mmCIF file of C-alpha atoms in Angstrom:
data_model
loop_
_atom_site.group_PDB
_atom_site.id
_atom_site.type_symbol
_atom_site.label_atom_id
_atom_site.label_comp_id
_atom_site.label_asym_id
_atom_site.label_seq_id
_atom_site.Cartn_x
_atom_site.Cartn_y
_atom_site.Cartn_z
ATOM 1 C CA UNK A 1 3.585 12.623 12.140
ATOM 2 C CA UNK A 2 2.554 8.748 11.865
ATOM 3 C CA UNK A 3 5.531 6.904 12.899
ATOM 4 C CA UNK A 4 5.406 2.906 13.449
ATOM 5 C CA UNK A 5 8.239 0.604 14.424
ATOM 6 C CA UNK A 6 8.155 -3.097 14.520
ATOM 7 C CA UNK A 7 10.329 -5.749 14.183
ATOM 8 C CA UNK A 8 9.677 -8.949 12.589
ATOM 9 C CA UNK A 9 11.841 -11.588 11.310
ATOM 10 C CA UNK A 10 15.036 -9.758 12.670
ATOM 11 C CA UNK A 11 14.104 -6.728 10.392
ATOM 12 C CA UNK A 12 13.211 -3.509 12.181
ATOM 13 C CA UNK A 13 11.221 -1.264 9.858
ATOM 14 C CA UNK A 14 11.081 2.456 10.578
ATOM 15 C CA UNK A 15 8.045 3.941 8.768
ATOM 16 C CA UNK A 16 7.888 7.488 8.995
ATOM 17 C CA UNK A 17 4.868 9.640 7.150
ATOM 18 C CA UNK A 18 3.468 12.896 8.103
ATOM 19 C CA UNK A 19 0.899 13.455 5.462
ATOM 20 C CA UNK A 20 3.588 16.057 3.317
ATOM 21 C CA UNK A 21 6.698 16.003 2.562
ATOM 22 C CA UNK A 22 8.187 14.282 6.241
ATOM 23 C CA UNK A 23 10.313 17.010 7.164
ATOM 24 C CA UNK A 24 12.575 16.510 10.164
ATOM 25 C CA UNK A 25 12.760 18.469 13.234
ATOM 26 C CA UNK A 26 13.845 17.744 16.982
ATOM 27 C CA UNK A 27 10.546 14.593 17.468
ATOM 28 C CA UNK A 28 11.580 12.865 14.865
ATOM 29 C CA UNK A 29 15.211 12.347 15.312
ATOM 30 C CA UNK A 30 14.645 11.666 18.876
ATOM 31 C CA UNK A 31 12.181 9.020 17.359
ATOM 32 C CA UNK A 32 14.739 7.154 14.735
ATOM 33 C CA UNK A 33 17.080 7.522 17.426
ATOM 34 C CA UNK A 34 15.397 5.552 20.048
ATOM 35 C CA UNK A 35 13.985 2.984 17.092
ATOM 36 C CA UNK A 36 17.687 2.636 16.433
ATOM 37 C CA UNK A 37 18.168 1.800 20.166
ATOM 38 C CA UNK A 38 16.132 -0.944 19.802
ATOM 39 C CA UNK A 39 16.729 -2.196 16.359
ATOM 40 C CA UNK A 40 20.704 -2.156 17.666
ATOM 41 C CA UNK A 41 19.637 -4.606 20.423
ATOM 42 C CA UNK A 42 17.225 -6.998 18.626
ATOM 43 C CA UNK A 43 17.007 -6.618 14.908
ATOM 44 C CA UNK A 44 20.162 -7.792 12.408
ATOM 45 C CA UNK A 45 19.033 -5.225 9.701
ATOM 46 C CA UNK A 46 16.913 -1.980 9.692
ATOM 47 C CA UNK A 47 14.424 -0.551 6.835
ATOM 48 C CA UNK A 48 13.792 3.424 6.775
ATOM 49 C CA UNK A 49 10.315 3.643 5.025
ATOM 50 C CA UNK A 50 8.770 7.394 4.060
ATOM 51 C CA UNK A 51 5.897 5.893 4.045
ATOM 52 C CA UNK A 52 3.727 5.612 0.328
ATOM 53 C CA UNK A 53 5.065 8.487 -2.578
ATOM 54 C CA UNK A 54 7.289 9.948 -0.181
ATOM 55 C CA UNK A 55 10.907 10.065 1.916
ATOM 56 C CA UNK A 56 12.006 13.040 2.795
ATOM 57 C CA UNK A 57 12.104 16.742 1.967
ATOM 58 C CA UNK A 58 14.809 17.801 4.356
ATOM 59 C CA UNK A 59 14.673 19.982 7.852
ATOM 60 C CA UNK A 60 11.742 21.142 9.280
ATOM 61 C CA UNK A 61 11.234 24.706 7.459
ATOM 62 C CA UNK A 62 9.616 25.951 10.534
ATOM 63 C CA UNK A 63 12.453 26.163 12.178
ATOM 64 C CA UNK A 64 15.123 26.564 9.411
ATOM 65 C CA UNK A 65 13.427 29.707 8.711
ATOM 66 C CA UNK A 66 12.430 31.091 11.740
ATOM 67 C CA UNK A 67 14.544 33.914 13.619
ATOM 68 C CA UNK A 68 16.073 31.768 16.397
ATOM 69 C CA UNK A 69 19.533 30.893 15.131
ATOM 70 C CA UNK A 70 20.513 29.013 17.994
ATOM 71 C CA UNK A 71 17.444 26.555 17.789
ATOM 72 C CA UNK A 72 18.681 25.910 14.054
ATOM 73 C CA UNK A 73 21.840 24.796 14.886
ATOM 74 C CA UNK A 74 20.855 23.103 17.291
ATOM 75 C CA UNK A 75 18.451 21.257 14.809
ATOM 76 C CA UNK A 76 21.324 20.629 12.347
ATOM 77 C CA UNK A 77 23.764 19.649 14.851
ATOM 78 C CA UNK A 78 21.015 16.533 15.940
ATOM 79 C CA UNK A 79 20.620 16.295 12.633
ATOM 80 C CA UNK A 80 24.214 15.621 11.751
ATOM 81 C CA UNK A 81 24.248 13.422 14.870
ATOM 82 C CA UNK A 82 21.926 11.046 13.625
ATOM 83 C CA UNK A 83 23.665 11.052 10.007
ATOM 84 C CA UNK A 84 26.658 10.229 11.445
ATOM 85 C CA UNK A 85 25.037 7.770 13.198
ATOM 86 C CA UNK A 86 23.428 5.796 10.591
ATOM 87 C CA UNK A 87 26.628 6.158 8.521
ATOM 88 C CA UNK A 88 28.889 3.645 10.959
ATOM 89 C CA UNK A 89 25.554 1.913 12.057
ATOM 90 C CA UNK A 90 26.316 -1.490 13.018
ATOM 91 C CA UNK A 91 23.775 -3.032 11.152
ATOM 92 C CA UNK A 92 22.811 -3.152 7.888
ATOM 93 C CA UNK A 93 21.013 0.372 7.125
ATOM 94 C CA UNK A 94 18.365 0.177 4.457
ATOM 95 C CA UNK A 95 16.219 2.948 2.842
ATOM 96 C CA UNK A 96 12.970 2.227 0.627
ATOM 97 C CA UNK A 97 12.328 5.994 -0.985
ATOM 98 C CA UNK A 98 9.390 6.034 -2.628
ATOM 99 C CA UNK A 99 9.025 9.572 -3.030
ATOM 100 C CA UNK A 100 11.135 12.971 -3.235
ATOM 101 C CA UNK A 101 14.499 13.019 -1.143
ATOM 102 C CA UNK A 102 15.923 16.466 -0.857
ATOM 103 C CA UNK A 103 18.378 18.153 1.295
ATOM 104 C CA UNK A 104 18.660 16.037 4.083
ATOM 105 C CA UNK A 105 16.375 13.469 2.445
ATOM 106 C CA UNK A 106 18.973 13.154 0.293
ATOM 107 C CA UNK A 107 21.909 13.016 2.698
ATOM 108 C CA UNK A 108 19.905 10.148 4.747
ATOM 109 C CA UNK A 109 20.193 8.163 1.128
ATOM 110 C CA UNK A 110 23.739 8.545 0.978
ATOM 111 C CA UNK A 111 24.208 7.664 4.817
ATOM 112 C CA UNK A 112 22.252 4.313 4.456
ATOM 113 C CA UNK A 113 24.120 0.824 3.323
ATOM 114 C CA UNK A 114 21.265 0.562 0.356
ATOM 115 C CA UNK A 115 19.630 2.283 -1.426
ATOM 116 C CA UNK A 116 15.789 1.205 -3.448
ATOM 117 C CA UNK A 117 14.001 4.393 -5.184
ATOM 118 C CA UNK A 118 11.351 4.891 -7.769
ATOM 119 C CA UNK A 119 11.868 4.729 -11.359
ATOM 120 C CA UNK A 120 10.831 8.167 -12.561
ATOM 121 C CA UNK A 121 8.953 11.034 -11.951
ATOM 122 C CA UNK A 122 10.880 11.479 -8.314
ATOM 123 C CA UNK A 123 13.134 13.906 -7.597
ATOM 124 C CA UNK A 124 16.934 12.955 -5.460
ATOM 125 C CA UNK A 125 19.413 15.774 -4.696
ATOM 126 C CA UNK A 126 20.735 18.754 -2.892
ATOM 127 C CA UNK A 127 19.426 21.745 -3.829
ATOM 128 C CA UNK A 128 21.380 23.515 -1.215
ATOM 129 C CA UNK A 129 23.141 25.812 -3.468
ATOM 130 C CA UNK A 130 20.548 26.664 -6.015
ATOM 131 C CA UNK A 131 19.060 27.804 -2.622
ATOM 132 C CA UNK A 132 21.608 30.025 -1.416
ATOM 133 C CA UNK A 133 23.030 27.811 1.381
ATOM 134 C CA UNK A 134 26.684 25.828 1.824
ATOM 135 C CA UNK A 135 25.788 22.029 2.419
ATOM 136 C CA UNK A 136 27.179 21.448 5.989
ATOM 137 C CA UNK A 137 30.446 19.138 6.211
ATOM 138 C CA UNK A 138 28.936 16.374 7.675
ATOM 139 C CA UNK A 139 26.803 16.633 4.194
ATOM 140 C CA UNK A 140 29.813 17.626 2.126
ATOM 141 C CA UNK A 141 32.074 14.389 3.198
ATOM 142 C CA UNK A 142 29.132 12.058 3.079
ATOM 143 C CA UNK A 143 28.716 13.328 -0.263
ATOM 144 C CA UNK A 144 32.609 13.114 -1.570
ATOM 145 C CA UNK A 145 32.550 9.442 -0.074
ATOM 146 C CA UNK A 146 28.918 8.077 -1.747
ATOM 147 C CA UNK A 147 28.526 10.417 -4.838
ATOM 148 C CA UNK A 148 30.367 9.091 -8.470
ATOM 149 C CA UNK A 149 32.547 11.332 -8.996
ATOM 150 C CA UNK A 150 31.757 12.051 -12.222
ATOM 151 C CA UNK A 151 28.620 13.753 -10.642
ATOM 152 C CA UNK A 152 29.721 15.065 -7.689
ATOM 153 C CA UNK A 153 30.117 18.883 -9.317
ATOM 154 C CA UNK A 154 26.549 18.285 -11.275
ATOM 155 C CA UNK A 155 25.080 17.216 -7.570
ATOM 156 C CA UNK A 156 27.439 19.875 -5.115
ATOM 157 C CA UNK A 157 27.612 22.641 -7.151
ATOM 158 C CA UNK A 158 25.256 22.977 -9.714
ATOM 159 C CA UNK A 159 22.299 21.531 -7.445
ATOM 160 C CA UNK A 160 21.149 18.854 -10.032
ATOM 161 C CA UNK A 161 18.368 16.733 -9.400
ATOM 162 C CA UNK A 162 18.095 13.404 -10.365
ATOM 163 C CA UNK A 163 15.514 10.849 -11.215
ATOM 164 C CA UNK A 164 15.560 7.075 -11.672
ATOM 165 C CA UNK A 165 18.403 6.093 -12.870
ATOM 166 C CA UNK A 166 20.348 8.791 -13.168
ATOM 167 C CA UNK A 167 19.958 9.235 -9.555
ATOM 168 C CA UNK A 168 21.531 5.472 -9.449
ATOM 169 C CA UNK A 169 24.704 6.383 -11.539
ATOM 170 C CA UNK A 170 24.871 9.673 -9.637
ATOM 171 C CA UNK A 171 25.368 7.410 -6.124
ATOM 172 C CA UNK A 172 21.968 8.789 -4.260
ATOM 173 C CA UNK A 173 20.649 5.205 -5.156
ATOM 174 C CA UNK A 174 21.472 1.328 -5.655
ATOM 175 C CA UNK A 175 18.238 0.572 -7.391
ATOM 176 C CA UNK A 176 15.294 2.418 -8.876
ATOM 177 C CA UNK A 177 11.855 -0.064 -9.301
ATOM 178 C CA UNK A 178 8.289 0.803 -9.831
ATOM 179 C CA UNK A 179 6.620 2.362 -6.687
ATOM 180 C CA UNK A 180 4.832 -0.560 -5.690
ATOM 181 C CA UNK A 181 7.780 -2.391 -5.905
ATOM 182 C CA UNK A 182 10.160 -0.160 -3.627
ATOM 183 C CA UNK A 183 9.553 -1.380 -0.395
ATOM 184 C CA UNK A 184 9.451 -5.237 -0.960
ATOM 185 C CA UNK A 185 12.802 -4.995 -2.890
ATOM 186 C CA UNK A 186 14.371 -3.268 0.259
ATOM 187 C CA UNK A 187 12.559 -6.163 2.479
ATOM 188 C CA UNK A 188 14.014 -8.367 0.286
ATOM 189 C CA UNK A 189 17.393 -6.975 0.516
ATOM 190 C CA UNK A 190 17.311 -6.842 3.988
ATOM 191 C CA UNK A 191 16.172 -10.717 4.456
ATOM 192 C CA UNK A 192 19.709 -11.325 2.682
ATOM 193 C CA UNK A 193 21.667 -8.483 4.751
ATOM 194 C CA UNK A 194 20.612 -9.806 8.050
ATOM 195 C CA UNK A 195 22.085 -12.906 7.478
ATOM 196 C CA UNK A 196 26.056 -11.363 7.462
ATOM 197 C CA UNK A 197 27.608 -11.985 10.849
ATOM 198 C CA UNK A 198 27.075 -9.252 13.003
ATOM 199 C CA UNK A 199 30.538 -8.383 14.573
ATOM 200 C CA UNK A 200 32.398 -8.545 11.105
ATOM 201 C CA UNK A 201 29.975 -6.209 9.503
ATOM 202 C CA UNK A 202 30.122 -3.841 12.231
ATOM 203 C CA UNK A 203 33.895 -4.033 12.384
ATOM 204 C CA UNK A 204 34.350 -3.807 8.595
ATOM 205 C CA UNK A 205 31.609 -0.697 8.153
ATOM 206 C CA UNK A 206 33.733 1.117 10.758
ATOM 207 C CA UNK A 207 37.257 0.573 9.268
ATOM 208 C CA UNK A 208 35.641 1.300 5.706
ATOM 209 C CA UNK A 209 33.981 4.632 6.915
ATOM 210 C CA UNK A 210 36.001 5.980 9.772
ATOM 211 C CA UNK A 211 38.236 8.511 8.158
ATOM 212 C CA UNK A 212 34.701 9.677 6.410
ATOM 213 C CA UNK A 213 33.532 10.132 9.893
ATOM 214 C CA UNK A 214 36.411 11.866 11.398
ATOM 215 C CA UNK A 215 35.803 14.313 8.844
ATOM 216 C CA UNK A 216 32.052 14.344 8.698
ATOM 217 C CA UNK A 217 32.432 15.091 12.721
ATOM 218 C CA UNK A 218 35.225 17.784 12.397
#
């Protein structure tokens, strides 16, 4: 897994690219998490980057799948953590998705402040139950909080998948642009985010999101 953080003109960018599909297992969270650390204490905004035609395909199959059932939850419990996290961040939380974000890919969308995708031919969604599975709470409230509701049975229980802008009416994203255009317009965003005084966005992201949380943690 390539991972690079920097932070330049108050922006942290977290670029995150493992050659596939980026899934996430017990590194990589304890990577965003200490980028988030640092962005917390001297960035204003942050940018989540998958890195070029990609985002994220969800958890790390190798342990989703395996027979250990303790290490899984254990996965999706850090997983959840960092959601939950990102969702009452206080800064402004931006993702630039150039490529497929499934499962928790998806989730990650819905848990950042804004959203910038591709135009077409990229797949956003939760595929959990064409799949068999229940989408964890933390997933479920996120979802009931950022989805439209006019797709929120499409996206929960019928496991659509959404490109371009249908994934933007949907609620997975704010903005779908050509790929080469993905990541500037989220730098771009960001420049104008990072500007908002600190303390009032914090304060007014946690008394917008809190009950969400409360429930998202339950």
């Amino acid at each position: 897994m390539a991972f690079d953080f920097n932070i330049e003109n108050d922006i942290a960018v977290i670029t995150f690219d493992d050659g596939k599909v980026n899934a996430v297992g017990f590194d990589l969270i304890e990577k965003f998490n200490t980028a988030l650390d640092e962005a917390e204490n001297n960035a204003n905004a942050v940018v989540f980057h998958g890195g070029e035609g990609k985002f994220c395909g969800g958890f790390d199959l190798s342990v989703m799948k395996g027979d250990d059932k303790a290490e899984q939850h254990r996965l999706v419990q850090a997983g959840a953590d960092l959601i939950v996290r990102l969702y009452g961040f206080p800064l402004p939380v931006i993702v630039a998705a150039e490529g497929h974000s499934i499962a928790l890919g998806a989730i990650m969308l819905m848990a950042a402040d804004l959203r910038i995708g591709k135009d077409g031919g990229t797949k956003y969604g939760l595929n959990e139950t064409a799949i068999g599975m229940v989408l964890p709470a933390f997933g479920m409230e996120l979802a009931k909080a950022r989805l439209a509701l006019t797709s929120q049975t499409e996206a929960l229980l019928f496991s659509r998948i959404f490109e371009g802008k249908d994934a933007v009416k949907a609620g997975f994203l704010d903005a779908a642009v050509p790929q080469d255009q993905v990541l500037r317009t989220a730098l771009g965003y960001a420049e104008k985010l990072k500007m908002l005084p600190r303390a009032a966005f914090a304060e007014s992201k946690i008394q917008l999101r809190k009950d969400t949380i409360a429930k998202m943690q339950g």
